[in-house]
Amino acid sequence: MRLILAEDSALLRQGLVRLLEDEGHEVVADVADATALLDAVARDQPDVVVVDVRMPPTHTDEGVRAALEIRRRWPGIGVLVLSQYVEKRYATELILADTEGVGYLLKDRVAQVDEFLVALERVHAGGAALDPEVVRQLLSRSTHTDPLGRLSERERTVLDLMAQGYTNASIAERLFVSQSAVEKHVNAIFDKLELTPGTGHSRRILAVLRYLGS
């Protein structure tokens, strides 16, 4: 996998470079600000970009704005955002823009190397990788919104895992149930969210977007 890292902390950036190269990936560029990131992406066309939310000069939202620009200009490039905290507005904006090849992890997750690498592979494969804490906080603001209130506790758990990018088979494995049981819950979610088949759009993506964005 060819990667570009954008992180203003030199210590963390170099640590990530070492980690990813040890895992056999190629880090084609590592940069410290959003302008350099966009220049590097245009030049090197990586498979995935790993980017911090807050970067110079203002340390507010330069990183995530660059991530959105990358998704707009080069939709085939995966974007994995790293943040110290759950930035609800930024996370929602990124996720609502697209759920394919997008990830949002808390930096603490980087310390859990295996989970970080799995998330990176998932983004590279065109999937979504959302930190469970990000999903939990995004979902917390939608608990008073119908028709989400119609979902059972188990259905909310399944949708939570769908929002993190897990497949039905992976959800079944994590919940220790059969895949057919998960499929029943997913169909119930579609019904309760009034997502009818034959619309030409993925009901799975629509369900996640409605859950996170309502």
Coordinates of C-alpha atoms in Angstrom, one line a residue:
M1 CA 0.0 0.0 0.0
R2 CA 1.3 3.5 -0.9
L3 CA 0.6 6.0 1.7
I4 CA 1.0 9.7 2.6
L5 CA 1.1 10.8 6.2
A6 CA 0.1 14.3 7.3
E7 CA 0.8 15.0 10.9
D8 CA 2.4 18.1 12.4
S9 CA 3.9 16.3 15.4
A10 CA 7.3 15.1 14.0
L11 CA 7.6 12.5 16.7
L12 CA 4.2 10.9 15.9
R13 CA 4.7 11.2 12.2
Q14 CA 8.1 9.5 12.2
G15 CA 6.7 6.8 14.5
L16 CA 3.9 6.1 12.0
V17 CA 6.4 6.0 9.1
R18 CA 8.5 3.5 10.9
L19 CA 5.4 1.4 11.9
L20 CA 4.0 1.3 8.4
E21 CA 7.3 0.6 6.7
D22 CA 7.9 -2.2 9.1
E23 CA 4.6 -3.7 8.0
G24 CA 5.7 -3.6 4.4
H25 CA 3.8 -0.5 3.2
E26 CA 5.5 2.3 1.2
V27 CA 5.2 5.8 2.7
V28 CA 5.7 8.0 -0.4
A29 CA 5.6 11.3 1.5
D30 CA 5.2 12.6 5.1
V31 CA 4.2 16.2 5.6
A32 CA 3.5 18.6 8.4
D33 CA 0.7 20.8 7.0
A34 CA -2.3 20.7 4.7
T35 CA -0.8 22.6 1.8
A36 CA 2.1 20.2 1.6
L37 CA -0.4 17.3 1.8
L38 CA -2.4 18.5 -1.2
D39 CA 0.7 19.0 -3.2
A40 CA 2.0 15.6 -2.3
V41 CA -1.3 13.9 -3.2
A42 CA -1.4 15.6 -6.6
R43 CA 2.2 14.5 -7.2
D44 CA 2.3 11.0 -5.8
Q45 CA -1.3 9.7 -6.1
P46 CA -1.2 7.4 -3.0
D47 CA -3.6 4.6 -2.2
V48 CA -4.5 6.1 1.2
V49 CA -3.8 9.3 3.1
V50 CA -3.6 9.4 6.9
V51 CA -4.2 12.9 8.1
D52 CA -4.6 14.7 11.4
V53 CA -7.6 17.0 11.9
R54 CA -5.8 20.0 13.4
M55 CA -2.7 21.2 11.5
P56 CA -0.8 24.4 11.0
P57 CA -1.2 27.3 10.7
T58 CA -4.3 27.7 12.9
H59 CA -4.5 24.2 14.3
T60 CA -8.3 24.1 13.9
D61 CA -9.6 22.2 10.9
E62 CA -7.0 22.4 8.1
G63 CA -6.5 18.6 8.1
V64 CA -10.1 17.6 7.7
R65 CA -10.7 20.3 5.1
A66 CA -7.8 18.9 3.1
A67 CA -9.3 15.4 3.6
L68 CA -12.6 16.6 2.1
E69 CA -10.8 18.3 -0.8
I70 CA -8.9 15.0 -1.5
R71 CA -12.2 13.1 -1.5
R72 CA -13.7 15.6 -3.9
R73 CA -10.7 15.8 -6.3
W74 CA -9.4 12.2 -6.1
P75 CA -12.4 10.0 -4.9
G76 CA -10.3 6.8 -5.5
I77 CA -7.9 7.7 -2.7
G78 CA -8.8 6.5 0.7
V79 CA -8.7 8.9 3.6
L80 CA -8.1 7.9 7.2
V81 CA -8.5 10.8 9.6
L82 CA -6.8 10.7 13.0
S83 CA -7.9 13.0 15.8
Q84 CA -7.1 13.4 19.5
Y85 CA -10.7 14.0 20.3
V86 CA -14.1 13.3 18.7
E87 CA -14.7 16.3 16.5
K88 CA -18.4 15.8 15.8
R89 CA -18.8 18.4 13.1
Y90 CA -15.8 17.3 11.2
A91 CA -16.6 13.6 11.5
T92 CA -20.1 14.1 10.4
E93 CA -19.1 16.2 7.4
L94 CA -16.5 13.7 6.3
I95 CA -18.8 10.7 6.7
L96 CA -21.8 12.3 5.1
A97 CA -19.6 13.2 2.1
D98 CA -18.9 9.6 1.4
T99 CA -18.7 6.3 3.3
E100 CA -16.5 4.4 0.9
G101 CA -12.8 4.5 1.6
V102 CA -13.1 6.7 4.6
G103 CA -12.0 6.3 8.2
Y104 CA -12.0 8.3 11.4
L105 CA -10.0 7.0 14.3
L106 CA -8.9 8.5 17.6
K107 CA -5.1 8.7 18.0
D108 CA -5.3 6.4 21.1
R109 CA -6.2 3.7 18.6
V110 CA -2.8 4.0 16.9
A111 CA -1.3 2.5 20.1
Q112 CA -3.4 -0.6 19.4
V113 CA -1.3 -1.4 16.3
D114 CA -3.3 -4.4 15.0
E115 CA -6.6 -2.4 15.1
F116 CA -5.0 0.5 13.4
L117 CA -3.6 -1.6 10.6
V118 CA -6.9 -3.4 10.1
A119 CA -8.7 -0.1 9.8
L120 CA -6.1 1.1 7.3
E121 CA -6.6 -2.0 5.2
R122 CA -10.4 -1.6 5.3
V123 CA -10.1 2.0 4.1
H124 CA -7.7 0.9 1.3
A125 CA -10.3 -1.8 0.3
G126 CA -13.0 0.9 -0.1
G127 CA -14.7 0.3 3.2
A128 CA -15.3 2.5 6.2
A129 CA -13.4 2.4 9.5
L130 CA -14.9 4.5 12.3
D131 CA -13.7 4.4 15.9
P132 CA -16.4 3.0 18.2
E133 CA -16.1 6.1 20.4
V134 CA -16.7 8.4 17.3
V135 CA -19.8 6.4 16.4
R136 CA -21.1 6.4 20.0
Q137 CA -20.8 10.2 20.3
L138 CA -22.3 10.7 16.9
L139 CA -25.2 8.4 17.7
S140 CA -25.8 10.1 21.1
R141 CA -27.2 13.2 19.4
S142 CA -29.7 11.2 17.4
T143 CA -31.3 9.2 20.2
H144 CA -34.3 11.5 20.3
T145 CA -34.9 11.3 16.5
D146 CA -37.6 9.1 15.0
P147 CA -37.7 6.6 13.3
L148 CA -34.4 5.6 15.0
G149 CA -36.3 5.3 18.2
R150 CA -38.2 2.3 16.8
L151 CA -35.0 0.2 16.7
S152 CA -34.5 -2.4 19.4
E153 CA -31.3 -2.5 21.5
R154 CA -30.0 -5.4 19.4
E155 CA -30.8 -3.6 16.1
R156 CA -29.0 -0.4 17.4
T157 CA -26.0 -2.6 18.2
V158 CA -26.0 -4.1 14.7
L159 CA -26.4 -0.6 13.1
D160 CA -23.6 0.6 15.3
L161 CA -21.3 -2.1 13.9
M162 CA -22.5 -1.3 10.4
A163 CA -21.5 2.3 10.9
Q164 CA -18.1 1.1 11.9
G165 CA -17.8 -0.6 8.5
Y166 CA -18.2 -4.3 9.6
T167 CA -19.8 -6.7 7.1
N168 CA -22.7 -9.0 8.2
A169 CA -20.3 -11.9 8.6
S170 CA -18.0 -9.8 10.8
I171 CA -21.0 -8.6 12.9
A172 CA -22.2 -12.2 13.4
E173 CA -18.7 -13.2 14.6
R174 CA -18.5 -10.3 17.0
L175 CA -22.0 -10.8 18.4
F176 CA -21.7 -14.7 18.5
V177 CA -24.8 -15.2 16.4
S178 CA -25.4 -16.6 12.9
Q179 CA -25.1 -14.5 9.8
S180 CA -28.8 -15.2 9.0
A181 CA -29.7 -13.7 12.4
V182 CA -27.7 -10.6 11.5
E183 CA -29.4 -10.4 8.1
K184 CA -32.8 -10.5 9.9
H185 CA -31.8 -7.6 12.1
V186 CA -30.5 -5.6 9.1
N187 CA -33.7 -6.1 7.2
A188 CA -35.7 -5.0 10.3
I189 CA -33.5 -1.9 10.4
F190 CA -34.3 -1.2 6.7
D191 CA -38.0 -1.6 7.4
K192 CA -38.1 0.6 10.5
L193 CA -36.1 3.3 8.7
E194 CA -38.5 3.0 5.8
L195 CA -35.7 2.2 3.3
T196 CA -37.4 0.3 0.5
P197 CA -35.5 -1.8 -2.0
G198 CA -35.3 -0.8 -5.7
T199 CA -34.4 2.8 -5.2
G200 CA -31.0 2.4 -6.9
H201 CA -29.1 3.3 -3.8
S202 CA -27.5 1.1 -1.2
R203 CA -29.9 0.7 1.8
R204 CA -27.0 -0.1 4.0
I205 CA -25.2 3.2 3.3
L206 CA -28.5 5.1 3.6
A207 CA -29.2 3.5 7.0
V208 CA -25.8 4.5 8.3
L209 CA -26.0 8.0 6.9
R210 CA -29.5 8.5 8.4
Y211 CA -28.2 7.2 11.7
L212 CA -25.2 9.4 11.9
G213 CA -26.5 12.4 10.2
S214 CA -30.0 12.9 11.6

